[in-house]
CSV table of C-alpha atoms in Angstrom, one decimal:
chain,number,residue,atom,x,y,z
C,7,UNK,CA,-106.7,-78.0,149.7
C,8,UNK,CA,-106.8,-75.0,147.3
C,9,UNK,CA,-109.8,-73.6,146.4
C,10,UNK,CA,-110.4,-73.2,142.2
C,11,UNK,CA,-110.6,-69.4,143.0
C,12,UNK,CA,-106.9,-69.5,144.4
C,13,UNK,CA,-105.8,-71.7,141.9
C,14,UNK,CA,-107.3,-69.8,139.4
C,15,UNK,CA,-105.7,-66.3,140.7
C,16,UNK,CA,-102.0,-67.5,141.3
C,17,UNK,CA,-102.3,-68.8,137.3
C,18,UNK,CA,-102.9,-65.1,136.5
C,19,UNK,CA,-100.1,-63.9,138.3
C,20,UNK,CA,-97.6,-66.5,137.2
C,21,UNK,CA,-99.0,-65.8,133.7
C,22,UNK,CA,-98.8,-62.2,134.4
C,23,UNK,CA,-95.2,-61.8,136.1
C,24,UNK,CA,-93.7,-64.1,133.1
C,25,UNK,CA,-95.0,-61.7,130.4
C,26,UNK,CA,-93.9,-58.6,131.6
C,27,UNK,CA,-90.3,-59.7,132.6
C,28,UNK,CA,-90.9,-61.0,128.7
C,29,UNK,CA,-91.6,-57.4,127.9
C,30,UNK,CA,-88.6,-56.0,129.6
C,31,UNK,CA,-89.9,-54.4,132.8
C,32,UNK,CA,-87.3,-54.2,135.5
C,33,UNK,CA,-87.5,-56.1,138.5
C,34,UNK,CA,-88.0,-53.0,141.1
C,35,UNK,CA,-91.3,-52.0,139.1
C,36,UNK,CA,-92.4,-55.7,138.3
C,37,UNK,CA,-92.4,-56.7,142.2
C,38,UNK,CA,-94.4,-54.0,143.1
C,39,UNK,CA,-96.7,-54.2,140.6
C,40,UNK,CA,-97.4,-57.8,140.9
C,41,UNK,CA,-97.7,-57.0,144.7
C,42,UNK,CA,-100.4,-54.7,143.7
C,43,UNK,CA,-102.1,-57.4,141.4
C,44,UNK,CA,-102.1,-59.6,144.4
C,45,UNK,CA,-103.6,-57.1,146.7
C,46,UNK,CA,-106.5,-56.5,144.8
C,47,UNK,CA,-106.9,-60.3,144.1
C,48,UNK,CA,-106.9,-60.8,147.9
C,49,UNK,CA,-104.2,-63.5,148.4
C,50,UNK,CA,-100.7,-63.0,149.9
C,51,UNK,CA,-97.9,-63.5,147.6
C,52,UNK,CA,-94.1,-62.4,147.8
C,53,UNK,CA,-91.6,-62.7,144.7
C,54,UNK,CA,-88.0,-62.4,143.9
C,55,UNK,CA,-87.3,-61.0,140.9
C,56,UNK,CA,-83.8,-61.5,138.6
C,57,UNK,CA,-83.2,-61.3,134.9
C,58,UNK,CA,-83.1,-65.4,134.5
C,59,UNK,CA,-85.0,-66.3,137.4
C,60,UNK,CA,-88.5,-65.9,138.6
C,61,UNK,CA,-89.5,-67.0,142.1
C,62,UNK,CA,-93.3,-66.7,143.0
C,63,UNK,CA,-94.7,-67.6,146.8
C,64,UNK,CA,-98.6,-67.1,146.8
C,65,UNK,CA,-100.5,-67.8,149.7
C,66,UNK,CA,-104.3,-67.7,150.9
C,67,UNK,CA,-104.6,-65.2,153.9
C,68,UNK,CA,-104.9,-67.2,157.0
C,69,UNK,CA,-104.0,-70.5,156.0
C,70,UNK,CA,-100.0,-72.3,156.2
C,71,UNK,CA,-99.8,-73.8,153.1
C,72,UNK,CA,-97.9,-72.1,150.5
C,73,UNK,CA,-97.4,-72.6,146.4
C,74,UNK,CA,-94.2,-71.5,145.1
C,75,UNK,CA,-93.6,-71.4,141.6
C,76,UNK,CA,-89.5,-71.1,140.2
C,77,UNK,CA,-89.2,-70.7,136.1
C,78,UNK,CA,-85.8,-70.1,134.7
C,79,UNK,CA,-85.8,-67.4,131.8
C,80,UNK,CA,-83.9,-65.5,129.9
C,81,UNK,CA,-83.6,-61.8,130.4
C,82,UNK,CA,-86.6,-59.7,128.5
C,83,UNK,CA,-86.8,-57.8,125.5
C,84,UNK,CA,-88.1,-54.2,125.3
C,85,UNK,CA,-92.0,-55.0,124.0
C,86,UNK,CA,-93.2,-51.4,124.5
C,87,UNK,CA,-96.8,-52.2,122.7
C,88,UNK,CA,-97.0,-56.0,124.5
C,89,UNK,CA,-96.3,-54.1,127.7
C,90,UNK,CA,-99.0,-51.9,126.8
C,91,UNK,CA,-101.9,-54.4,125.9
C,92,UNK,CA,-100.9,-56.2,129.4
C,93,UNK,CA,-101.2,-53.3,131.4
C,94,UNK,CA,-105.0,-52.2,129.9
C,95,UNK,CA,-105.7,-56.2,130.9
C,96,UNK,CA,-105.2,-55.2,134.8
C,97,UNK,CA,-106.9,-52.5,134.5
C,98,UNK,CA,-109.7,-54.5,133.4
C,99,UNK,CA,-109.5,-56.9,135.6
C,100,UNK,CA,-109.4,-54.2,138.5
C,101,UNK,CA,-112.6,-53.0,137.2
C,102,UNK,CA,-114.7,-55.8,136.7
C,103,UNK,CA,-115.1,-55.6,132.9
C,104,UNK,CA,-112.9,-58.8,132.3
C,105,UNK,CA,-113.1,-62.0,134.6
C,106,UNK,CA,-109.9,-63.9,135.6
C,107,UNK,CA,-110.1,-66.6,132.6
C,108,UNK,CA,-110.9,-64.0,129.9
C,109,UNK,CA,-107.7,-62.3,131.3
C,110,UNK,CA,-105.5,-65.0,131.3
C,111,UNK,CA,-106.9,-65.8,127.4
C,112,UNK,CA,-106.4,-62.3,126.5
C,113,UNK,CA,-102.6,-62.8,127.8
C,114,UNK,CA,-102.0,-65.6,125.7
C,115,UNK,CA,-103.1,-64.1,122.5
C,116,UNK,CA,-100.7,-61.1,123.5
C,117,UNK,CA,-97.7,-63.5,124.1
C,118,UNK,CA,-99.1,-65.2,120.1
C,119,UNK,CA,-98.8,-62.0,118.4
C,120,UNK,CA,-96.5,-60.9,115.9
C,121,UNK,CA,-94.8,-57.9,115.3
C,122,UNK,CA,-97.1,-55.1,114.5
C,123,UNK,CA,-94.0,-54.0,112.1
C,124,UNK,CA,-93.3,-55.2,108.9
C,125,UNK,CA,-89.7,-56.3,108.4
C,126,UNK,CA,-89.3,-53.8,106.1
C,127,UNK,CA,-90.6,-50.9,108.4
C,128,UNK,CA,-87.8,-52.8,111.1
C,129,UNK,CA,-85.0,-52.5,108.3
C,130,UNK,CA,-85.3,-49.2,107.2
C,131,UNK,CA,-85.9,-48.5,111.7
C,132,UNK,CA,-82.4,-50.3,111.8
C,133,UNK,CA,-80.8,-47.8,109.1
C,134,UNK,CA,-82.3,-45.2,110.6
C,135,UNK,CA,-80.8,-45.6,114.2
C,136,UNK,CA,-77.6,-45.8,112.8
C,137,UNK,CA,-77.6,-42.8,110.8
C,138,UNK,CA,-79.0,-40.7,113.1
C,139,UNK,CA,-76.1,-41.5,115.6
C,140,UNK,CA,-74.1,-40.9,113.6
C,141,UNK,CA,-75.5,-37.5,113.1
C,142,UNK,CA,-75.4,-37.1,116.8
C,143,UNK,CA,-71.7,-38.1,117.0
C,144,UNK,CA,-71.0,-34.8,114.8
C,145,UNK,CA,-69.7,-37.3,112.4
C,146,UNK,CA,-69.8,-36.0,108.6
C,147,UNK,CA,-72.2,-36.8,105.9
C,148,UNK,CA,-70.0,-40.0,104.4
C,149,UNK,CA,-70.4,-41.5,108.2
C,150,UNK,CA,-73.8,-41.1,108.1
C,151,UNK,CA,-74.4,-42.5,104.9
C,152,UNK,CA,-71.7,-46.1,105.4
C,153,UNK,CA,-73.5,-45.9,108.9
C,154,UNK,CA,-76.8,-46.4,107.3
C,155,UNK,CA,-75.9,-48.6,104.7
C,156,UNK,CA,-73.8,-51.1,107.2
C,157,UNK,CA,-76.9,-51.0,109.8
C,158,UNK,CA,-78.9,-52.4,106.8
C,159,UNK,CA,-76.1,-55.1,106.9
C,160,UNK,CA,-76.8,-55.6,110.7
C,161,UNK,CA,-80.4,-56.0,110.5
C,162,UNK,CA,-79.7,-59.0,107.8
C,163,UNK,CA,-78.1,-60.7,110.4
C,164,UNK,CA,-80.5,-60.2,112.9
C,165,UNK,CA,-83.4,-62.0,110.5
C,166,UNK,CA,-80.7,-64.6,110.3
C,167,UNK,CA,-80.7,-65.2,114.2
C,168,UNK,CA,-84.5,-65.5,113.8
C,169,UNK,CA,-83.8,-68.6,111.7
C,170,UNK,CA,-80.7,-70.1,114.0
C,171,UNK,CA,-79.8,-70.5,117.0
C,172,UNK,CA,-75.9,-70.9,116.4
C,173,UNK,CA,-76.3,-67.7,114.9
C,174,UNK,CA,-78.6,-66.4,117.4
C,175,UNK,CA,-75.8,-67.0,120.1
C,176,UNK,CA,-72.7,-65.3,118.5
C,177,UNK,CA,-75.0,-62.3,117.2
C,178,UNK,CA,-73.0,-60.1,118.9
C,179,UNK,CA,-69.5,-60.1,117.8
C,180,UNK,CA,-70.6,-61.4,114.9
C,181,UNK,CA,-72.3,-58.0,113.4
C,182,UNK,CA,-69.5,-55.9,115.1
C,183,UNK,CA,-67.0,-57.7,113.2
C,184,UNK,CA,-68.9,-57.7,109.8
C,185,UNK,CA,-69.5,-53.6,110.4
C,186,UNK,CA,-65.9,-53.3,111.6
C,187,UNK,CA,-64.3,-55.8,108.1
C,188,UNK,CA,-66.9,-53.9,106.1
C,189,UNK,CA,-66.2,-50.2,107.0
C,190,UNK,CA,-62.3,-51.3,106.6
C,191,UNK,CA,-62.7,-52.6,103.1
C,192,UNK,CA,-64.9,-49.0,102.4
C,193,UNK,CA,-62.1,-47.1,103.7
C,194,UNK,CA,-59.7,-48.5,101.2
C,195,UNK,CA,-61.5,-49.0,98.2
C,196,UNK,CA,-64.4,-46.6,98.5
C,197,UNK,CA,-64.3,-44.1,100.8
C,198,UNK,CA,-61.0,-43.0,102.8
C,199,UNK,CA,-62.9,-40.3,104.6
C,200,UNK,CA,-64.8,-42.0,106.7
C,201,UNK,CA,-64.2,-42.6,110.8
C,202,UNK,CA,-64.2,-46.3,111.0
C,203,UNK,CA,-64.4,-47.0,114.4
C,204,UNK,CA,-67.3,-44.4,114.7
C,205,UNK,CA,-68.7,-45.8,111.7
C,206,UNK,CA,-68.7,-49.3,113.1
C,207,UNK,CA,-70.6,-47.7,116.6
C,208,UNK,CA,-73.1,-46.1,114.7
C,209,UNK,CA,-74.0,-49.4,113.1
C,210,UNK,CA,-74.1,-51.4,115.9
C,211,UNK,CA,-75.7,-48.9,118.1
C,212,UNK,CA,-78.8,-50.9,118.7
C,213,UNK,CA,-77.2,-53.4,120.7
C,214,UNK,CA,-75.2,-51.0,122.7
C,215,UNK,CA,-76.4,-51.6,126.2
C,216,UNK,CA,-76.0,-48.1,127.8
C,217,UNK,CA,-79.6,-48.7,128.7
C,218,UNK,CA,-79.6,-52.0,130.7
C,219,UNK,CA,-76.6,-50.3,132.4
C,220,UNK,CA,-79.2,-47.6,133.7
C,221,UNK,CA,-81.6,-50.1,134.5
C,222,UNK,CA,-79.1,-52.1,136.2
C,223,UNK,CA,-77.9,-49.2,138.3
C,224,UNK,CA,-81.8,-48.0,139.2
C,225,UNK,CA,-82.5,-51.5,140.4
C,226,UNK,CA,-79.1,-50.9,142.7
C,227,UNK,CA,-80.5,-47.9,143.8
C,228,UNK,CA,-83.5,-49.3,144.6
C,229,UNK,CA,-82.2,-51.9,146.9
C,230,UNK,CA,-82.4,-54.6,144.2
C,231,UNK,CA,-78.9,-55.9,144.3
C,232,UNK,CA,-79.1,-59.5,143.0
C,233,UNK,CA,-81.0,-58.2,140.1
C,234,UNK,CA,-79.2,-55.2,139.7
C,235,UNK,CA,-75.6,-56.8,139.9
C,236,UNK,CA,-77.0,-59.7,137.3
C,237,UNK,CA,-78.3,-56.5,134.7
C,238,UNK,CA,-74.8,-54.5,134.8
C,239,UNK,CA,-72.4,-58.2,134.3
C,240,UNK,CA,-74.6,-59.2,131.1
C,241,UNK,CA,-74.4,-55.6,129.9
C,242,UNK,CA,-70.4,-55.4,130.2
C,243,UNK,CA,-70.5,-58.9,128.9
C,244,UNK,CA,-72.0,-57.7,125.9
C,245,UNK,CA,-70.1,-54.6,125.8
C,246,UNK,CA,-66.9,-56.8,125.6
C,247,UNK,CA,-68.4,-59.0,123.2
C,248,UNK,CA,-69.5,-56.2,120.6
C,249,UNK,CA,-65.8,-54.7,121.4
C,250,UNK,CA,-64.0,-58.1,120.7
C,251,UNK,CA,-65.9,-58.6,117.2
C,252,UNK,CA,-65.3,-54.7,116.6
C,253,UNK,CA,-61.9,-54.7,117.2
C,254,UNK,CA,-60.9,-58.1,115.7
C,255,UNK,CA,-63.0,-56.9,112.0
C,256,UNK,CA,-61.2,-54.1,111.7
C,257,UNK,CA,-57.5,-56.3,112.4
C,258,UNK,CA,-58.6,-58.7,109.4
C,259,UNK,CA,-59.6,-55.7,107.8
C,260,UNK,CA,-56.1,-54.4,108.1
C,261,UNK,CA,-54.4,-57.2,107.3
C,262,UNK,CA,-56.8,-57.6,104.3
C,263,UNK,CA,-56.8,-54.6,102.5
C,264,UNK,CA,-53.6,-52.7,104.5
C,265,UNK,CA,-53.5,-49.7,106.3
C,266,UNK,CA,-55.4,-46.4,105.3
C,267,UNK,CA,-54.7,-43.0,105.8
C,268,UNK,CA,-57.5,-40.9,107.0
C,269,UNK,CA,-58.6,-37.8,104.8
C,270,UNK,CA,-60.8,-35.6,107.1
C,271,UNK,CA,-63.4,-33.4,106.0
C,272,UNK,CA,-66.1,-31.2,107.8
C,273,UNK,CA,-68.5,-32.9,110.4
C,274,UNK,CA,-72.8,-31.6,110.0
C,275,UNK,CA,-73.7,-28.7,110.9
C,276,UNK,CA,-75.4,-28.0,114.7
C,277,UNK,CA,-78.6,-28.2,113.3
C,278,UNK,CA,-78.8,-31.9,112.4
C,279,UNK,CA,-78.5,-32.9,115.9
C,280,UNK,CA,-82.4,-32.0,116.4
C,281,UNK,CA,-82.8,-34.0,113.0
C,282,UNK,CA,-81.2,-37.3,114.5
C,283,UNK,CA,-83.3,-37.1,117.8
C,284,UNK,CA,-86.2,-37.1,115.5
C,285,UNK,CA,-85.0,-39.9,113.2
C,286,UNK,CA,-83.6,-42.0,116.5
C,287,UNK,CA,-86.5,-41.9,118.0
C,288,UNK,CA,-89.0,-42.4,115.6
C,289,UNK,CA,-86.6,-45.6,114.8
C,290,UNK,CA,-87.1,-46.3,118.1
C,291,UNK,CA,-91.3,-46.5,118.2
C,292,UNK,CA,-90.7,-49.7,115.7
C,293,UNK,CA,-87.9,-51.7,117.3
C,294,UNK,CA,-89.3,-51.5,120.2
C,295,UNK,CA,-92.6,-52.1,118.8
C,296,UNK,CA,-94.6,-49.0,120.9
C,297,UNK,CA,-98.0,-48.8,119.7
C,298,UNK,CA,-98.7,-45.7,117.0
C,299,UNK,CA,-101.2,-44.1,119.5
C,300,UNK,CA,-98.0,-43.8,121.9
C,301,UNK,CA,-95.6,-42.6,118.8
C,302,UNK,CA,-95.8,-39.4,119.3
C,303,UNK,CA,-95.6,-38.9,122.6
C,304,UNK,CA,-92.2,-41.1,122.8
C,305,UNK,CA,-90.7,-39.1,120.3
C,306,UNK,CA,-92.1,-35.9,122.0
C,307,UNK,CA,-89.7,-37.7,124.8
C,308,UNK,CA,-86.7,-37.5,122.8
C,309,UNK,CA,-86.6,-33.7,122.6
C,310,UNK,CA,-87.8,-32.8,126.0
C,311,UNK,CA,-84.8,-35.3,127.0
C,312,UNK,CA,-82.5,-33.5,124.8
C,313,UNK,CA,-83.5,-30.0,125.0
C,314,UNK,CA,-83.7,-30.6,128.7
C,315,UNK,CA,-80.2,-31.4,128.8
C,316,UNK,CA,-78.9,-29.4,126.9
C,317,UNK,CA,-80.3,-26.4,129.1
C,318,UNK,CA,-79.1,-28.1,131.8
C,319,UNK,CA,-75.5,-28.2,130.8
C,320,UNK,CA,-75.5,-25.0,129.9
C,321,UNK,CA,-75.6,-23.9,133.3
C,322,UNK,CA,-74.5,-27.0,135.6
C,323,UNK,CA,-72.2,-29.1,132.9
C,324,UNK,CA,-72.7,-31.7,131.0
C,325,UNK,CA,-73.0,-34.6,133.8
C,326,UNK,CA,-75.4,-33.0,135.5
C,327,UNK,CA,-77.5,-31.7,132.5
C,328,UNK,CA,-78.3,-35.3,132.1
C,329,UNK,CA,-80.1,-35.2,135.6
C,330,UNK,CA,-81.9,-31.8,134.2
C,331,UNK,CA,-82.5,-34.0,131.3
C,332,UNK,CA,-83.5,-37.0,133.2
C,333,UNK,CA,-86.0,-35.2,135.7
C,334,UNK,CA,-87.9,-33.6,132.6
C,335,UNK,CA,-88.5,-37.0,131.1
C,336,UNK,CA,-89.4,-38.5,134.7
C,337,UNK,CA,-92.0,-35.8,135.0
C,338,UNK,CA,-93.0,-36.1,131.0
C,339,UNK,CA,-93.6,-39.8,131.8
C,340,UNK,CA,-95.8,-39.7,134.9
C,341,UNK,CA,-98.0,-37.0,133.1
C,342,UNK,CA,-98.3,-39.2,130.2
C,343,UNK,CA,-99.5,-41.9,132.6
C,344,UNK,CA,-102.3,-39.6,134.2
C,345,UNK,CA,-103.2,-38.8,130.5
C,346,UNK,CA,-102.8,-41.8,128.7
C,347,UNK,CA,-103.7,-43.8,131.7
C,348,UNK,CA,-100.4,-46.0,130.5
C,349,UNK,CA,-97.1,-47.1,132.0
C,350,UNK,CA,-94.9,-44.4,132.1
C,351,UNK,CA,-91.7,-46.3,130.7
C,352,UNK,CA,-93.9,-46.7,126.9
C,353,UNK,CA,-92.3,-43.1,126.6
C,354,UNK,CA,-89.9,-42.4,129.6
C,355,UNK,CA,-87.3,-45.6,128.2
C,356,UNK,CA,-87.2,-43.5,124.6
C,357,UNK,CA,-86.0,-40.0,126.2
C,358,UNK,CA,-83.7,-42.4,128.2
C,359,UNK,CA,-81.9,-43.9,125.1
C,360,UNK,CA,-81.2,-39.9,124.1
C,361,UNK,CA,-79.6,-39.5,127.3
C,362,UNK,CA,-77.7,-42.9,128.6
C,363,UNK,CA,-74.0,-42.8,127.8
C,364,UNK,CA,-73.9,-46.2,126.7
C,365,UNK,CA,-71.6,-45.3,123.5
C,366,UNK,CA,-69.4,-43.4,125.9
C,367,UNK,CA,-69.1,-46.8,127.8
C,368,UNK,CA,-67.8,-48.3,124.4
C,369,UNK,CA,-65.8,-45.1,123.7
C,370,UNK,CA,-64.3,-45.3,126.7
C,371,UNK,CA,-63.5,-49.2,126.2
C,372,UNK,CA,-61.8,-48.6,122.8
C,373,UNK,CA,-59.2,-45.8,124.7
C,374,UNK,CA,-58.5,-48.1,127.3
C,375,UNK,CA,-57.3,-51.0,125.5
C,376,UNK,CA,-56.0,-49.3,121.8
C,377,UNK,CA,-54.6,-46.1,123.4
C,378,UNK,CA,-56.9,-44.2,120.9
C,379,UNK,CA,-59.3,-41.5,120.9
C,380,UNK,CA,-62.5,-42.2,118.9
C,381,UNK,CA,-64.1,-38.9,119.4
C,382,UNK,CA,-62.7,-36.1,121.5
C,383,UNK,CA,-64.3,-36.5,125.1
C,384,UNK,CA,-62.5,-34.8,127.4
C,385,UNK,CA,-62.7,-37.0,130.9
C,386,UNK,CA,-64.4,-39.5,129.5
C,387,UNK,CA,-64.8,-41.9,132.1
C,388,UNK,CA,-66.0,-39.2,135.2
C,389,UNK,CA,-68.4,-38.2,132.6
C,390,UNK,CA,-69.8,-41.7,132.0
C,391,UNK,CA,-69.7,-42.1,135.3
C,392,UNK,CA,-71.8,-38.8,136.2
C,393,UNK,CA,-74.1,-39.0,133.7
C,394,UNK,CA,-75.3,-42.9,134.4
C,395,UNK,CA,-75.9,-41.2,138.2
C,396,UNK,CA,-77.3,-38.3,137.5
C,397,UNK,CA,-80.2,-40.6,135.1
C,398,UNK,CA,-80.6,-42.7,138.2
C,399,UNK,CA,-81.3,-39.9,140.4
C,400,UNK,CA,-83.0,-37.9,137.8
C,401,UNK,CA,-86.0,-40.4,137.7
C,402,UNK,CA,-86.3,-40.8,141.2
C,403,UNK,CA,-86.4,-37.1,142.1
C,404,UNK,CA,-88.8,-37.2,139.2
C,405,UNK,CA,-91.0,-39.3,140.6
C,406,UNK,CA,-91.0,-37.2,144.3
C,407,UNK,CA,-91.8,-34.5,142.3
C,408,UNK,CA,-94.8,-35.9,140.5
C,409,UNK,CA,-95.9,-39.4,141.7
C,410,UNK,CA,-96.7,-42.2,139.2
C,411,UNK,CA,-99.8,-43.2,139.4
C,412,UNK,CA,-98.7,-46.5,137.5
C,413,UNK,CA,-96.2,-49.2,139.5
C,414,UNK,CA,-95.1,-50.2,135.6
């Protein structure tokens, strides 16, 4: 028989493990964590971790019998201010200023709250990212602007998901298409300068997942290979699916309103590339709803990740200015942890969305099967390639360098 104590620990962890894979921690960092919790709690416990399956085995010390708990999930969403919250509940659970039950209360009012952002603050965020892509893309002024104005268009889908769950499953392609129609129909009637198929990236940039790639490939490198392998298939999935609706918008576009010649006209200056890693990452603070005492410092992460590589490919190349770039944000995030006494992703996973090469993945996509260059990259695919490796091995020389003192 199982003692109310034990009973009343494995709930915790359970409760615990469910709500950060919620929050979008990887599995390499949420077994070892958890392993931590159990530790402390004095109880044995292993787990296996996946993005849509969560095995638990938690044991007493000394005796045979074992409880193993199995939930099927589906894979998290980045929650930087919920993963926050969670993390302070450990920490007062490791030092004796909340009990067990308050803890697992606390944790269910977490999982109940709302966005701290207002919808509007998350539409104008949705514009934002868009635009400031496109800015980063050297794109010209008319990009930026359509960009904005079409990731306005996105984000009206994305309320409409809330509200259906047909929708919900063909998001997708469905808002690549729209963009892709849309930015046709602007080309013809409105605006015959603008890139399209950059146009339609920018706008759909959100959903781009060059960063699950990364965190795919990290849990790889970590030994992780069921969860790894699962992270990298549902991230090409969604690649192809966001390239499907892309590419079959912009055929009824054609067919539509007809072809349109291009009229090309000067890209932004240099400067505005500082000005898009501002407006990206502050965009960034309210999708993925990090907490306004942590703003700062994640868009503090942005420009260390950027400057960093940019230094960095000056003197080794681009591929490997992303490890420069990488390293400086691993080492950004670990003092932020010893500061902040916070999880060091609340700021690392914002300098890593400057740095992943996620639209290079798309870029890369749309050469292989049209034939045509969306932006001129020369070796496109070693440098994808090199630059998802050298982020890898960026964070984990990082973290030889300066230790986390956080498992999250």
């Amino acid at each position: 028989m199982h003692s109310a104590s034990f009973i009343e620990k494995r709930r915790f962890i359970v409760k615990l493990g469910k709500m950060l894979h919620k929050f979008g921690t990887p599995a390499y960092r949420l077994e070892v964590h958890l392993l931590n919790v159990a530790e402390f709690l004095g109880i044995g416990a292993a787990f296996a971790i996946t993005p849509t399956v969560l095995t638990f085995v938690i044991w007493q010390p000394g005796e045979e019998n074992e409880y193993t708990h199995v939930a099927r999930v589906m894979p998290g969403e980045l929650d930087l201010g919920s993963l926050s919250r969670t993390d302070e509940i450990v920490d007062a659970v490791s030092n004796g200023s909340l009990t067990l039950e308050q803890a697992t209360a606390r944790l269910n009012e977490i999982a109940a709250m709302p966005n701290p952002y207002s919808r509007i603050f998350t539409f104008l965020a949705f514009g934002a990212a868009g635009g400031a892509f496109a800015m980063l893309m050297k794109a010209s002024w008319h990009d930026v602007f359509w960009a904005t104005l079409l990731s306005f268009l996105v984000y009206l889908f994305v309320l409409w998901a809330e509200k259906s769950r047909r929708v919900t499953n063909m998001l997708e392609p469905l808002v690549a298409m729209v963009s892709a129609f849309a930015a046709t129909a602007i080309a013809a009637y409105l605006d015959a300068s603008i890139q399209v198929p950059l146009v339609v990236l920018s706008a759909i940039i959100v959903f781009i997942p060059g960063l699950a790639l990364t965190l795919g490939l990290a849990e790889l490198a970590a030994r992780h290979l069921v969860s790894g392998t699962a992270r990298i298939m549902d991230a090409v999935m969604l690649l192809f699916k966001l390239y499907f609706g892309a590419f079959l918008g912009m055929a009824l576009g054609r067919l539509c309103f007809g072809e349109v010649a291009y009229q090309p006209i000067s890209a932004v200056p240099d400067w505005t590339a500082w000005l898009a890693i501002a407006t990206l990452c502050g965009s960034l603070v309210v999708v993925f709803r990090a907490r306004k005492k942590h703003a700062l410092w994640g868009i503090a992460s942005g420009f260390i990740a950027f400057g960093a590589s940019l230094i960095g490919g000056v003197y080794l190349g681009l591929a490997l200015g992303a490890f420069v770039g990488a390293f400086a944000v691993g080492v950004y995030g670990n003092i932020f942890t010893r500061l902040m006494n916070a999880p060091a992703s609340i700021v690392a996973l914002q300098g890593m969305i400057v740095l992943v090469p996620g639209s290079k993945t798309y870029i890369g996509l749309n050469s292989f099967i049209s034939g045509e260059q969306m932006a001129p990259v020369e070796q496109l695919g070693q440098q994808t390639f090199l630059i998802f490796m050298s982020l890898v091995a960026g964070f984990i020389f990082a973290n030889v360098a300066l230790p986390p003192k956080k498992s999250l």
